Short mmCIF file of C-alpha atoms in Angstrom, two decimals:
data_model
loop_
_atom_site.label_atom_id
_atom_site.label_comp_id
_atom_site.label_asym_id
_atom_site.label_seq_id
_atom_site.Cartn_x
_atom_site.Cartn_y
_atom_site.Cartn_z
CA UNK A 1 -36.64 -7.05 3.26
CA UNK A 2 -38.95 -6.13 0.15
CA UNK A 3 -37.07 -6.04 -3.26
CA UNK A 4 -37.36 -2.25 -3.24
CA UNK A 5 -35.49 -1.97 -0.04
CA UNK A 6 -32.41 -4.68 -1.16
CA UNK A 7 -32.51 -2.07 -4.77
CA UNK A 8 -32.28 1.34 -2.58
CA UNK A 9 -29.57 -0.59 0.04
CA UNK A 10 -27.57 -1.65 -3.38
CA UNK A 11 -27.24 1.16 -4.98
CA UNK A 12 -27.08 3.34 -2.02
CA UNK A 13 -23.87 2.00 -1.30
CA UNK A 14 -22.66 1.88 -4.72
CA UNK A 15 -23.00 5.04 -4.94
CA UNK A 16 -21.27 5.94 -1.44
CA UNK A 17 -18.48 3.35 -2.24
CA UNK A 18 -18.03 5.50 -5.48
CA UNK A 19 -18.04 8.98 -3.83
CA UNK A 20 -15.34 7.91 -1.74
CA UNK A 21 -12.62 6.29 -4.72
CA UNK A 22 -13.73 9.21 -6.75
CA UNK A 23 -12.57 12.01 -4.04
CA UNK A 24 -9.75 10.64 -3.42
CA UNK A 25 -8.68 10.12 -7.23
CA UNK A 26 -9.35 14.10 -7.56
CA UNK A 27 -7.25 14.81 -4.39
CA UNK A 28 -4.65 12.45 -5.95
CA UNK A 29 -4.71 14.05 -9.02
CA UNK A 30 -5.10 17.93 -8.23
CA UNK A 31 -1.50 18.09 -7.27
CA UNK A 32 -0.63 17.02 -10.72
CA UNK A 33 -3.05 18.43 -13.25
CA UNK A 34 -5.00 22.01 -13.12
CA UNK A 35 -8.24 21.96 -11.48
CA UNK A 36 -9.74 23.54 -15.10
CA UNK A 37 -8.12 20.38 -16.70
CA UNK A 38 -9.33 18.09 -13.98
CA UNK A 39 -12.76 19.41 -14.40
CA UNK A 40 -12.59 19.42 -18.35
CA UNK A 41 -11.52 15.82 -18.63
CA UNK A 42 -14.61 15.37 -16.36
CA UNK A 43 -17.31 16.21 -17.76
CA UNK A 44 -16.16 15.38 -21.11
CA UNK A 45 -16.62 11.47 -19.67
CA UNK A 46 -19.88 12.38 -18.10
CA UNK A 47 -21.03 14.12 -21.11
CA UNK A 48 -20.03 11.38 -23.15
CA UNK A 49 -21.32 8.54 -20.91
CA UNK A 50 -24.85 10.23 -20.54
CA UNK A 51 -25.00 10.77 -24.40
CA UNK A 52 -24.29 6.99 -24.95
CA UNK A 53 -26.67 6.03 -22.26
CA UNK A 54 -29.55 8.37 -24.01
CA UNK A 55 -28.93 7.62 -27.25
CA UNK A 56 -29.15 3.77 -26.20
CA UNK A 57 -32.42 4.47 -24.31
CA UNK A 58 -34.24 6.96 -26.55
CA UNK A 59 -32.65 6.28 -29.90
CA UNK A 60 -33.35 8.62 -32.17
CA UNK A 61 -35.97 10.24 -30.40
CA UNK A 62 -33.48 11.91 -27.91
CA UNK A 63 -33.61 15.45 -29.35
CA UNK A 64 -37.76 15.37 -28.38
CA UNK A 65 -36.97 14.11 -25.20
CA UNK A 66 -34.70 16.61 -23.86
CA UNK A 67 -36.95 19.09 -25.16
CA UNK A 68 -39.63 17.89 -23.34
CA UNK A 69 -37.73 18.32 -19.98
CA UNK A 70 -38.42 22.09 -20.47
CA UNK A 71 -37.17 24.84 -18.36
CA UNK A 72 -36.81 22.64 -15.29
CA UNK A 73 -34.35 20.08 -17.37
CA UNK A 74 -32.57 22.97 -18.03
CA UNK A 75 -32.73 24.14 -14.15
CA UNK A 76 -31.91 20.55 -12.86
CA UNK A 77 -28.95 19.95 -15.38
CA UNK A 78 -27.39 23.83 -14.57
CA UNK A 79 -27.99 22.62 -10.51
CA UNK A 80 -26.30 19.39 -11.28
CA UNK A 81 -23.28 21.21 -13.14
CA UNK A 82 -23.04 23.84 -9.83
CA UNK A 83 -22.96 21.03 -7.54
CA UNK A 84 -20.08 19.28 -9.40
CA UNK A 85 -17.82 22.33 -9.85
CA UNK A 86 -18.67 23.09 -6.20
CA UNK A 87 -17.08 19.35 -5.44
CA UNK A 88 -14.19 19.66 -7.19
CA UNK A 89 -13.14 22.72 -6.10
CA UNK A 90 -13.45 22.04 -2.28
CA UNK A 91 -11.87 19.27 -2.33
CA UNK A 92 -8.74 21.94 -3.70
CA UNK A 93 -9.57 24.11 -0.44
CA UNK A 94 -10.23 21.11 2.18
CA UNK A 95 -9.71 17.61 2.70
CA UNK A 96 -11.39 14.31 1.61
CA UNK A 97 -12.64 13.43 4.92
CA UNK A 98 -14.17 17.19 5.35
CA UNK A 99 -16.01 16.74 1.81
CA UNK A 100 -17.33 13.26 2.65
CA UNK A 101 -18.19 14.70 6.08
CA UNK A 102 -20.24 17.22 4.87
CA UNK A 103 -22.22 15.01 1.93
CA UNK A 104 -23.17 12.53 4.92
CA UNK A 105 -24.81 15.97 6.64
CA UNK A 106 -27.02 16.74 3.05
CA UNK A 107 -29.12 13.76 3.56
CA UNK A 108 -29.77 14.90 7.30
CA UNK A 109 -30.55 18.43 6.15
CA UNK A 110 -32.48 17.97 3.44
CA UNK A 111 -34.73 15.12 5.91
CA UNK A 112 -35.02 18.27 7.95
CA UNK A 113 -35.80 20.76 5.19
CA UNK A 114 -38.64 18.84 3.84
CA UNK A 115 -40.12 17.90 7.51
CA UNK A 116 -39.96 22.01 8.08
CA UNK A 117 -40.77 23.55 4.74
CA UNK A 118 -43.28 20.81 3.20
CA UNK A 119 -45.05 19.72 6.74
CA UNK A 120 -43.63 15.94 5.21
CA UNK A 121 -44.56 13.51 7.70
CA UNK A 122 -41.63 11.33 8.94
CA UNK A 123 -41.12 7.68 9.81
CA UNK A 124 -39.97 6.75 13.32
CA UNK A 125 -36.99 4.77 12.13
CA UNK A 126 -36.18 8.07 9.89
CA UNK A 127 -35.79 10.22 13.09
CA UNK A 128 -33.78 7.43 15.10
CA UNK A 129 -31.40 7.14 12.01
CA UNK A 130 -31.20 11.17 11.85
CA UNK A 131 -30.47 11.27 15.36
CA UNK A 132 -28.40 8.56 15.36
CA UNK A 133 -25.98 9.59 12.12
CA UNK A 134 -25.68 13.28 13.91
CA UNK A 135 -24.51 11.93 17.12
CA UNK A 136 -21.92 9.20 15.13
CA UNK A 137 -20.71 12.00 12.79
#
């Protein structure tokens, strides 16, 4: 297994391993606190996390580089803001495993998606994993 491939596999299931504490800490937590507060207290530790991560990357050159991103930094931070709001709140109207259910499916649709609307070639061991995630889930 390449480097690249151990990376990917790392943080692939950092990431999942994340998704799944995280939804159920906002389940846990919804019956307590508003959803408005829950989502408040949010992004006020994303906002500050990315800020500190910037600043520590781009110093004091930030301001230039998030100009540069242009209209589709602006696009891609506005999608990114949707999508979160969108998880919070259906994780009010459904449960955990439902939510979790239906991320697992994005990565299948958007394989598909791409294949149909971009002609993108796909690997064999891409369309025995798609197959084989649709019949699991």
């Amino acid at each position: 297994m390449s480097k690249n491939a151990k990376l990917g596999f790392l943080l692939s299931f950092t990431g999942l391993f994340t998704l799944t504490f995280d939804t159920l800490l906002i389940k846990l937590t919804s019956e307590e606190i508003s959803t408005w507060k829950l989502i408040f207290y949010r992004y006020i530790s994303y906002s500050t996390v990315v800020l500190i991560y910037n600043i520590c990357v781009f110093g004091s050159n930030i301001l230039n580089v998030t100009r540069k991103t242009g209209m589709s930094g602006f696009f891609l931070t506005l999608n990114l803001t949707i999508c979160n709001l969108c998880f919070i709140f259906s994780l009010n109207y459904t449960t955990v495993a439902n939510v979790l259910c239906i991320f697992s499916l994005s990565s299948i649709l958007t394989t598909v998606l791409s294949w149909l609307t971009f002609k993108q070639k796909l690997n064999w061991w891409t369309i025995v994993s798609l197959f084989s995630t649709t019949l699991i889930i």
